[in-house]
Short mmCIF file of C-alpha atoms in Angstrom, two decimals:
data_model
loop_
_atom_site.label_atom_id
_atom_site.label_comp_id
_atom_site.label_asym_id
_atom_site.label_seq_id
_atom_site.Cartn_x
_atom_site.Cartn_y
_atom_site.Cartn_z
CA UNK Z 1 0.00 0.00 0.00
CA UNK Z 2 1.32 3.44 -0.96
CA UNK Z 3 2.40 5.89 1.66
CA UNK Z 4 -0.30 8.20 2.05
CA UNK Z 5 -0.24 11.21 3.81
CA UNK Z 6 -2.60 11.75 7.15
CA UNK Z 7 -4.36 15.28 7.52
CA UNK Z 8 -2.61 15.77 10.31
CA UNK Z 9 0.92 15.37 8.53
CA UNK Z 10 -0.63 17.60 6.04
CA UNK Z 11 -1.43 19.96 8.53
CA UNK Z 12 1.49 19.54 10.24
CA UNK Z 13 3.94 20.42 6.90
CA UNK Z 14 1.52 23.52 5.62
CA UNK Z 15 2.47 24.90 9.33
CA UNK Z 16 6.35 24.20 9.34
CA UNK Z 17 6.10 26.15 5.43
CA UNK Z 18 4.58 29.00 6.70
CA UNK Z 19 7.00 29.33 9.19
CA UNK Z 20 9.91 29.65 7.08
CA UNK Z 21 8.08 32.16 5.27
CA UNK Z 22 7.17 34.00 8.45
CA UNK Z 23 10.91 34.08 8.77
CA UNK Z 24 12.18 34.84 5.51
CA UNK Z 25 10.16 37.38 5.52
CA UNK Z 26 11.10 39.03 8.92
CA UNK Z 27 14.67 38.47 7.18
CA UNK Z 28 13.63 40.49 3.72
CA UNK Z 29 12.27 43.45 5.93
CA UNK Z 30 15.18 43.09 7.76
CA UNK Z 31 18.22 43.50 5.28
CA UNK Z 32 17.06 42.91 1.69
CA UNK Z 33 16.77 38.96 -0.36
CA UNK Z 34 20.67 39.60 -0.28
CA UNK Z 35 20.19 39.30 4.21
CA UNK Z 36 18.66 35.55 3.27
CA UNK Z 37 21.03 32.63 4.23
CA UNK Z 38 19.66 29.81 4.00
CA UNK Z 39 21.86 28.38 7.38
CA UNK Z 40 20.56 31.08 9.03
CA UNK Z 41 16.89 31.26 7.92
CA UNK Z 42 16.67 27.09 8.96
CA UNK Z 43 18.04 28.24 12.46
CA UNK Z 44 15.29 30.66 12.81
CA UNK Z 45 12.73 28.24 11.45
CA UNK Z 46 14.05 25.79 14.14
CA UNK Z 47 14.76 23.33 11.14
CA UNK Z 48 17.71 21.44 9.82
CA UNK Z 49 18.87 23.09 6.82
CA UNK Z 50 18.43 20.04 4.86
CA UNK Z 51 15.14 20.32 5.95
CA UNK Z 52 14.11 23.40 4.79
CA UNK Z 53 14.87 22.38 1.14
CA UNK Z 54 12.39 19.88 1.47
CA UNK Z 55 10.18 22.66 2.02
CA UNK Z 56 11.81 24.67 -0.99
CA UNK Z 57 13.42 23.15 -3.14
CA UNK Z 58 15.81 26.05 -4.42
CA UNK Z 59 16.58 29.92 -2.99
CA UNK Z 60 15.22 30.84 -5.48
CA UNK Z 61 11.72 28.86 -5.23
CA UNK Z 62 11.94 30.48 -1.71
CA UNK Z 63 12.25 33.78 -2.75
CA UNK Z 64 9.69 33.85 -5.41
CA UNK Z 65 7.38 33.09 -2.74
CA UNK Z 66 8.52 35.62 -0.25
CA UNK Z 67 8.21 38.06 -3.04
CA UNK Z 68 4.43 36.79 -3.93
CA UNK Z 69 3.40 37.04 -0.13
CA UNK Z 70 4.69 40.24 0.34
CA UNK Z 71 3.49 42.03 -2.71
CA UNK Z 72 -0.13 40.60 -2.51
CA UNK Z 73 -0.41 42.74 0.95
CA UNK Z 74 1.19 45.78 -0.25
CA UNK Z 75 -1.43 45.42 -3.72
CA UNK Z 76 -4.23 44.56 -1.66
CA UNK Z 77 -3.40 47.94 0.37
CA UNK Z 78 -3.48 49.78 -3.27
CA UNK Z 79 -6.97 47.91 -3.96
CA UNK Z 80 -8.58 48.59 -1.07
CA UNK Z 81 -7.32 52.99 -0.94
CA UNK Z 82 -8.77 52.81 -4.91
CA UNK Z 83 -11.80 51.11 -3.51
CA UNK Z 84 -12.45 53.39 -0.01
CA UNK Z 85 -11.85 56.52 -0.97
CA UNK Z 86 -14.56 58.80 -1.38
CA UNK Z 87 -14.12 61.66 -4.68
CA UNK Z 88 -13.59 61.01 -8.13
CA UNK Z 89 -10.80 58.97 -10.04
CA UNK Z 90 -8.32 61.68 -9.18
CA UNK Z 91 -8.57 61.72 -5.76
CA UNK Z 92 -8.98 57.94 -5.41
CA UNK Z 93 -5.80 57.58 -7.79
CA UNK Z 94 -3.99 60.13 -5.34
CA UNK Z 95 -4.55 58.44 -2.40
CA UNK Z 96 -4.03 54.68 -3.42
CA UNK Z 97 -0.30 56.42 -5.32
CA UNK Z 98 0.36 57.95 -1.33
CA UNK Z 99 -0.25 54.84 0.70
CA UNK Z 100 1.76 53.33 -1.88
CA UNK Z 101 4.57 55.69 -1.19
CA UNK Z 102 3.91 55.89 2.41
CA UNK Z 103 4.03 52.14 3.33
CA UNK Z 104 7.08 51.78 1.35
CA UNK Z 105 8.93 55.04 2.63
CA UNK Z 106 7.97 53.38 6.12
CA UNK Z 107 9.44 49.85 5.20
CA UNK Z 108 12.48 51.22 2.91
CA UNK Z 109 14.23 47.50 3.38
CA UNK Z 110 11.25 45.68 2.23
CA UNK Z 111 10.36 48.58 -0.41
CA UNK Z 112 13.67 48.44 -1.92
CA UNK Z 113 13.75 44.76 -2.17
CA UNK Z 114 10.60 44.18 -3.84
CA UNK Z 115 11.04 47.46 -5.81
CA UNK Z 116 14.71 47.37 -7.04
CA UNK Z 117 17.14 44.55 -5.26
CA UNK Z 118 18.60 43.06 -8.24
CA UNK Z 119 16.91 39.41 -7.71
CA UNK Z 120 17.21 36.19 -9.37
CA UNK Z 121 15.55 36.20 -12.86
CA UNK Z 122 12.70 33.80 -10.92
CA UNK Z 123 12.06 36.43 -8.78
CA UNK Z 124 12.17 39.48 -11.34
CA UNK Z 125 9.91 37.58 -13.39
CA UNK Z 126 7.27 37.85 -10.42
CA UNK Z 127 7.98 41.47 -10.22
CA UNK Z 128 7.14 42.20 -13.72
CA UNK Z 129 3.75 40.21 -12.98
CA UNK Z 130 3.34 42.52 -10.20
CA UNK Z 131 3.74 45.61 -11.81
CA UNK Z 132 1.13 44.54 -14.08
CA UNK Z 133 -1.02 43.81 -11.30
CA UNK Z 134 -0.74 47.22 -10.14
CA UNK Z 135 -0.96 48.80 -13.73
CA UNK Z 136 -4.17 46.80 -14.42
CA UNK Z 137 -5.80 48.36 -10.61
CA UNK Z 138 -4.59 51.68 -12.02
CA UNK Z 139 -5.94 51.65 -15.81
CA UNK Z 140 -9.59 50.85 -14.14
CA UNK Z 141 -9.32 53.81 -11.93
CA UNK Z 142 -8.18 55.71 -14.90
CA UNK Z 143 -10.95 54.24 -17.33
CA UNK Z 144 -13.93 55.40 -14.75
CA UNK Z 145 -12.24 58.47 -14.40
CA UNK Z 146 -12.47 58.83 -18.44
CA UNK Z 147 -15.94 57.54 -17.99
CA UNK Z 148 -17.18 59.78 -15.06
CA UNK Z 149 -15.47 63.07 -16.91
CA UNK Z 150 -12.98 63.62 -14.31
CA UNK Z 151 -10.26 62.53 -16.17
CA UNK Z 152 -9.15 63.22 -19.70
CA UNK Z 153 -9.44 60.62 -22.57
CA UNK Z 154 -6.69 58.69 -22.51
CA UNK Z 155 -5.21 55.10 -22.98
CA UNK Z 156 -5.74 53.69 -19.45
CA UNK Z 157 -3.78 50.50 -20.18
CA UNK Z 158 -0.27 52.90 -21.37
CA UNK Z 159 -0.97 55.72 -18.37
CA UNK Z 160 -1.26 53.39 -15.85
CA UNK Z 161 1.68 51.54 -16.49
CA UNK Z 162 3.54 55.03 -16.98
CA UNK Z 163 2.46 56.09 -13.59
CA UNK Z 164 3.58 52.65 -12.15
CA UNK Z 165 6.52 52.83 -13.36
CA UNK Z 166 6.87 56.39 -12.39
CA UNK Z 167 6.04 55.90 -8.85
CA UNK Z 168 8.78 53.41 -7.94
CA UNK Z 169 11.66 54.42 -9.91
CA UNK Z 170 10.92 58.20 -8.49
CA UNK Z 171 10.79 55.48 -4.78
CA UNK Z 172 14.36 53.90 -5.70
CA UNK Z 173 15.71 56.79 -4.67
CA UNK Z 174 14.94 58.03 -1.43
CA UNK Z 175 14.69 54.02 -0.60
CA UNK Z 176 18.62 53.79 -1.00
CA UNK Z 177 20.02 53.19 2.36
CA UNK Z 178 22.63 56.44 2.12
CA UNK Z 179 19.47 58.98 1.75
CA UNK Z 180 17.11 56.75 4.03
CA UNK Z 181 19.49 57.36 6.83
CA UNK Z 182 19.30 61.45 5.79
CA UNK Z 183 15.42 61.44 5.36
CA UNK Z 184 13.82 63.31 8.09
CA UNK Z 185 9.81 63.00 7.91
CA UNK Z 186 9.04 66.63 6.35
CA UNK Z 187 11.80 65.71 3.46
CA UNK Z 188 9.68 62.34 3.03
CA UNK Z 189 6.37 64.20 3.14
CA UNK Z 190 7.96 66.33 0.47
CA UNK Z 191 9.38 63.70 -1.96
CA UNK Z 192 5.80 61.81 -1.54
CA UNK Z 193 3.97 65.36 -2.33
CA UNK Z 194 6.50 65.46 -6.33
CA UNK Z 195 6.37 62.48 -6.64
CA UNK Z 196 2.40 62.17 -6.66
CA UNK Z 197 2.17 65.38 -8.49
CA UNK Z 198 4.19 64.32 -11.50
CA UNK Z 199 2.04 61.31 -11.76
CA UNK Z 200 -1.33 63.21 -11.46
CA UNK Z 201 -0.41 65.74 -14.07
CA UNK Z 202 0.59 63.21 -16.51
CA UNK Z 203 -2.93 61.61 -16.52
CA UNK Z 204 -4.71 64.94 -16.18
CA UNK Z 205 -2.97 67.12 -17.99
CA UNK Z 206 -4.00 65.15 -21.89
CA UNK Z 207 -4.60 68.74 -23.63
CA UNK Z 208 -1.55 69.42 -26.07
CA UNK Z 209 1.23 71.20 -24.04
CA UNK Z 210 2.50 74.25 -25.05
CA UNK Z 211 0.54 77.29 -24.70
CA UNK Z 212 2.97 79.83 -23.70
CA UNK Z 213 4.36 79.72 -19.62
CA UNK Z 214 4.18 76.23 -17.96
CA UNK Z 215 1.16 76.01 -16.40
CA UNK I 1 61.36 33.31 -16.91
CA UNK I 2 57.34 34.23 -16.54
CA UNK I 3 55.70 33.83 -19.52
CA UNK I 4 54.90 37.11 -21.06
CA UNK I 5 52.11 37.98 -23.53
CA UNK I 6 53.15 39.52 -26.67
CA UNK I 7 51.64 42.27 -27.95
CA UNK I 8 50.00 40.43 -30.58
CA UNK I 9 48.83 37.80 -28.42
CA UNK I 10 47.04 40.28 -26.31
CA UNK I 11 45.63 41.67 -29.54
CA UNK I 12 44.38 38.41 -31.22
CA UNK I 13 42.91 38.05 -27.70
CA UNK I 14 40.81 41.33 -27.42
CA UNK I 15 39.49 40.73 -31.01
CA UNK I 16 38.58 36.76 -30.50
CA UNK I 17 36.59 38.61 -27.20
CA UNK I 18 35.04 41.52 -29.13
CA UNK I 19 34.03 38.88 -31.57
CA UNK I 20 32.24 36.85 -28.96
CA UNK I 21 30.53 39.96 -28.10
CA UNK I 22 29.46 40.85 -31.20
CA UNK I 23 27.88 37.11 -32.01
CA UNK I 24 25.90 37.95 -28.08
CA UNK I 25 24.74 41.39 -29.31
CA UNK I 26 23.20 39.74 -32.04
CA UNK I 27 22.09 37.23 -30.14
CA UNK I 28 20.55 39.18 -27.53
CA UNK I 29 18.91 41.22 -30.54
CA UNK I 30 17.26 38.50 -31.97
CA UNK I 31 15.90 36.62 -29.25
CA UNK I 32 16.95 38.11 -25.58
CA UNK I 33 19.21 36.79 -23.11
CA UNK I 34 17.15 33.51 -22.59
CA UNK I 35 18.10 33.07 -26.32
CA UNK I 36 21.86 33.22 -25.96
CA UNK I 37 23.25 29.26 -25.19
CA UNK I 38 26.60 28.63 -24.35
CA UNK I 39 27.17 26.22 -27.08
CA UNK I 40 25.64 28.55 -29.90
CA UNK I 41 27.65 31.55 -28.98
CA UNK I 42 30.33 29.60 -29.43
CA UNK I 43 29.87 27.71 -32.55
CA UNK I 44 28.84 31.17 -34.19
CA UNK I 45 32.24 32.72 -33.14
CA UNK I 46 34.15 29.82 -34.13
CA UNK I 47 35.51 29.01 -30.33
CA UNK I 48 34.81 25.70 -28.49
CA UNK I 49 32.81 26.23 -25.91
CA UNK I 50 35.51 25.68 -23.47
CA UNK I 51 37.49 28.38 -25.12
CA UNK I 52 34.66 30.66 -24.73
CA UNK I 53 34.75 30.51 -21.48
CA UNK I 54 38.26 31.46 -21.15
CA UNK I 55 37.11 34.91 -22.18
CA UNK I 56 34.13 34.99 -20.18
CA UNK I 57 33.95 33.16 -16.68
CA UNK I 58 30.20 32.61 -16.54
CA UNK I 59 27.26 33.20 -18.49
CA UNK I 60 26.78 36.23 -15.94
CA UNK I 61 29.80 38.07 -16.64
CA UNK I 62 28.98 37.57 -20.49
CA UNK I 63 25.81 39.27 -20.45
CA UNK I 64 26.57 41.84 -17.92
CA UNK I 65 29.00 42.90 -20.42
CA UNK I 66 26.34 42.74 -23.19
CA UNK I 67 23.92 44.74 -21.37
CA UNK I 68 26.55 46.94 -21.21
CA UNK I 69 27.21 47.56 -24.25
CA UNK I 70 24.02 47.18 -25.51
CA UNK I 71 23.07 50.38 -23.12
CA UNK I 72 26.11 52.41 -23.85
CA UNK I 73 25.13 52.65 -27.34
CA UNK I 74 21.51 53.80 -26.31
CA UNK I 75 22.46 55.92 -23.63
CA UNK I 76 24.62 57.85 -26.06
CA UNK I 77 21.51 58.67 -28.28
CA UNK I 78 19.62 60.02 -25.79
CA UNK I 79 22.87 62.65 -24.65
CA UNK I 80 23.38 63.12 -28.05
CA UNK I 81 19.62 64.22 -28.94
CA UNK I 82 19.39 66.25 -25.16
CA UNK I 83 22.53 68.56 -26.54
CA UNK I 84 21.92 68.59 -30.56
CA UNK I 85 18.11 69.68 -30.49
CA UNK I 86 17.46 73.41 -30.95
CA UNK I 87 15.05 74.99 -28.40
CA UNK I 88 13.96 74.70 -24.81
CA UNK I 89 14.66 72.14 -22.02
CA UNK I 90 11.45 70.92 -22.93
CA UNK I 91 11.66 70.24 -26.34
CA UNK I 92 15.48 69.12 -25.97
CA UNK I 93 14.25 66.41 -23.30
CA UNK I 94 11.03 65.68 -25.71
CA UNK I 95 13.16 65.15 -28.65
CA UNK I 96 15.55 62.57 -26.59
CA UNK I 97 12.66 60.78 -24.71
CA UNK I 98 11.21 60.09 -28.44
CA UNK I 99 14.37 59.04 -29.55
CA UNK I 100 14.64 56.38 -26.87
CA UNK I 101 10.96 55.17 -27.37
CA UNK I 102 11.51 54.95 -31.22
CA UNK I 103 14.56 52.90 -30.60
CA UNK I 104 12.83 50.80 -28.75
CA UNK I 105 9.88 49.89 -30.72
CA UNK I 106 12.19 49.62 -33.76
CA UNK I 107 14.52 46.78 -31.86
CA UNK I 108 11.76 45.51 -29.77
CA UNK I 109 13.81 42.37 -28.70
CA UNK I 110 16.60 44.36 -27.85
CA UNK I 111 14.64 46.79 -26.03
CA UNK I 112 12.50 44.21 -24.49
CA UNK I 113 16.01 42.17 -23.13
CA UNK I 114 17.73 45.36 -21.79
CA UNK I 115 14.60 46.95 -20.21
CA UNK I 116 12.25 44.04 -18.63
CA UNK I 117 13.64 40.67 -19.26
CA UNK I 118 14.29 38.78 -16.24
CA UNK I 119 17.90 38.40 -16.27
CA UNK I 120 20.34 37.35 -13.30
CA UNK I 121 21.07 40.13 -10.34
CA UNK I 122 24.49 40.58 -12.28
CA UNK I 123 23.26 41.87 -15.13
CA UNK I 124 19.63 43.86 -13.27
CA UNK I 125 22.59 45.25 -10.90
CA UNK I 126 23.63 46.98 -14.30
CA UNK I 127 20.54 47.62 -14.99
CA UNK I 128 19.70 49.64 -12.20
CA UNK I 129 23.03 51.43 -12.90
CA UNK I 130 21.95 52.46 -16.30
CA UNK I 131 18.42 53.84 -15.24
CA UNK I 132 20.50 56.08 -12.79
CA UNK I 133 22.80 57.23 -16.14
CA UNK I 134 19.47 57.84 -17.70
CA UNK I 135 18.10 59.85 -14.94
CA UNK I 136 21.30 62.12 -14.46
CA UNK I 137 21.31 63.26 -18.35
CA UNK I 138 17.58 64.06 -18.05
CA UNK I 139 17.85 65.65 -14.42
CA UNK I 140 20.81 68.06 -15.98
CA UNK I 141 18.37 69.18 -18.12
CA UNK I 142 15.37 69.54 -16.56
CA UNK I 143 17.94 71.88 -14.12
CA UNK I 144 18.62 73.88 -17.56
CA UNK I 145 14.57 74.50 -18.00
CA UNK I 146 14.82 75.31 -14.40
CA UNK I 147 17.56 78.01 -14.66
CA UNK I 148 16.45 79.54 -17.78
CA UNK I 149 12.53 79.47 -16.75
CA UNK I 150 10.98 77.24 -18.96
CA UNK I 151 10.18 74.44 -16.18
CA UNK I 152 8.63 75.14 -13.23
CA UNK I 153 10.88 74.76 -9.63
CA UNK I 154 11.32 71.28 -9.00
CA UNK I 155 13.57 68.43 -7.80
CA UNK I 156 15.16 67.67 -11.02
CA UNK I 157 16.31 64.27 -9.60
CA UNK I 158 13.33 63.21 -8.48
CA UNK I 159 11.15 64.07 -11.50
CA UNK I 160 13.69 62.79 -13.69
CA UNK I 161 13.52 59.54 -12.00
CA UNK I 162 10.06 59.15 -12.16
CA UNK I 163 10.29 59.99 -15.85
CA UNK I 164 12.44 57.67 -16.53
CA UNK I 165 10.44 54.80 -15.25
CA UNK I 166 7.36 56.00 -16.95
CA UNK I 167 8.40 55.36 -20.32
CA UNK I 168 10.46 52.39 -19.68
CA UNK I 169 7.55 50.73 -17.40
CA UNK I 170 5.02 52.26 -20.71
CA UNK I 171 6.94 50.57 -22.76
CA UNK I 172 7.03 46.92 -21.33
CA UNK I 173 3.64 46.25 -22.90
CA UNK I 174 3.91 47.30 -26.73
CA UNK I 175 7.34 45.57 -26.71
CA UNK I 176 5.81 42.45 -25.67
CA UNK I 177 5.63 39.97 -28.31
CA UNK I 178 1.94 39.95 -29.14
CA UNK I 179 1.15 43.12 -28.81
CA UNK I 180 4.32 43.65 -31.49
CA UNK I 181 3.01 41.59 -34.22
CA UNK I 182 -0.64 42.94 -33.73
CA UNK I 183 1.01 46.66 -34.02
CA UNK I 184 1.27 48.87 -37.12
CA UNK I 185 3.55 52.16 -37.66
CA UNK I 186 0.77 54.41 -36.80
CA UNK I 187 -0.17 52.81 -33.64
CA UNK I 188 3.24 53.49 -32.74
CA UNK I 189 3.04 56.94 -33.22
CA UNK I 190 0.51 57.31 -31.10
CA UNK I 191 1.91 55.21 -28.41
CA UNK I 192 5.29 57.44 -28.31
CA UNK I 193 3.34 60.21 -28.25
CA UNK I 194 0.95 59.10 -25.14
CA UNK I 195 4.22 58.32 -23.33
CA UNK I 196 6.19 61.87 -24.28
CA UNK I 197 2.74 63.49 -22.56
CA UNK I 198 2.13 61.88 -20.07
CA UNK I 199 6.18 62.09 -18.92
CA UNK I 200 5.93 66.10 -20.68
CA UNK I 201 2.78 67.19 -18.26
CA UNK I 202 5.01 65.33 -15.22
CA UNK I 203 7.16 68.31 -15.61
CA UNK I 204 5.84 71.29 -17.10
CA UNK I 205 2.99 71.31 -14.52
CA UNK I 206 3.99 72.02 -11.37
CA UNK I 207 1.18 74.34 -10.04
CA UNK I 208 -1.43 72.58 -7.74
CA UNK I 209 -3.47 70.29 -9.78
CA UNK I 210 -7.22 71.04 -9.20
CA UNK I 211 -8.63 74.15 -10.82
CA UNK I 212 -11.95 72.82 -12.09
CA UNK I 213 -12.59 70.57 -15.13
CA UNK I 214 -9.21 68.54 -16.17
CA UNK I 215 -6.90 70.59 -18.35
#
């Protein structure tokens, strides 16, 4: 008779897996997917290291994961400020670009290493799924926005991803450790404040652009 | 005695190397860096693959080097068309932003390999390196429009940055593959010009953003 797993093995492995993810996460926040060793990760997950490649197979299967988990919270944030806010696409748009901003100005490790840490290409390839993700939130804000009259016809699709990509490039920045350790809160306030206006002007702003003095 | 390279040695060298590089570039233009093998690169420059690897140490260092290159040439255009175009900071950093979009959608493999293709951290650790070359050029002269008044006060860095990750994030989606065979000449047009607006109004309008019906 085959080996077959009891529910409570089950259970039992599901538990161990989050674990190491609770802890490779801690570690990401901490100092970056560089800060992961595996050695060390299995000592905080209470595991043999041979162990823990039972769990994942590969640092790199690990870190995909990490990514995944910590991205969906960060989009679901962005979801839910589109969803909440009260005002028109512009507004909504504003706020869901500032908690963006915010929670990763807060968590610069993390930020930085889901943002911009050169990664594995496993790892980048989630990232350019996530950016998507956030692009495709954007472009409906934008398209009720075109719908509702508050915001200029436009291609959602191409100024969503331009104000994705706009946000966290214009976030690599400030996120570096050398100006994170600089940053008081007014300067952050500041850098959220340009960094939110250059995205709302390039979705608002669709009338041709020269008319004399810049506006 | 030490064995000493001739001179001619050390020249047949460089050009068996700059030939290797060469056969990547195309490579890399053709299909990306998942389409560069090993044992193809080397059969195309006429090595054995175990010579090949006497130039380059690891598939890493090889396209690191290729994405450099690669870059260097585009970076180049976009100084080049920031100091040759007549007129204003604006229409200078226009000019160079549709250079490097046209570029783009004209090599869309290239582009697609040197601006979103998951690649090893080697080789994204350039990449980040070269976004910061791109954002210094344009930062210099969005200070210019700054100084001689036609851009409104702002943190050249930081809008710079964030322009420079709208049009390469904008960009991801018409260079991927579908979207490229489905596309004709004037949809590119109008996609460049989207992207120049959208990264345009980022700069030119600084003033507070609401002032009635969108602009």
């Amino acid at each position: 008779m085959a080996y077959r797993e009891t529910e409570k093995v089950r259970n039992r492995k599901a538990a161990t897996r989050e674990q190491v993810l609770q802890c490779a996460l801690v570690l990401v926040a901490q100092s970056g997917f560089s800060g992961i060793q595996m050695t060390q990760l299995a000592k905080q997950a209470k595991l043999a290291t041979g162990t823990l490649y039972r769990y994942f197979p590969s640092k790199e299967s690990l870190f995909a994961e990490v990514f995944k988990r910590a991205t969906e919270i960060e989009v679901a944030r962005v979801e839910r400020a589109l969803q909440q806010t009260s005002g028109e696409a512009p507004d909504r748009i504003e706020e869901a670009l500032r908690v963006f901003a915010r929670r990763a100005l807060k968590a610069p490790n993390l930020a930085w290493a889901l943002i911009a840490e050169p990664v594995q290409a496993e790892v980048d390839q989630q990232r350019l799924e996530y950016r998507m993700r956030y692009a495709r939130l954007f472009a409906d804000a934008i398209q009720q926005g075109i719908d509702e009259g508050s915001l200029p016809l436009q291609r959602s699709m191409l100024s969503s991803t331009a104000m994705v990509g706009a946000i966290a490039e214009a976030l690599i920045g400030p996120l570096a450790k050398v100006s994170r350790e600089m940053m008081v809160p007014a300067n952050q306030q500041q850098i959220i404040d340009d960094i939110l206006r250059f995205c709302i002007h390039g979705i608002l702003c669709s009338a041709e652009r020269r008319q004399g003095a810049p506006l």
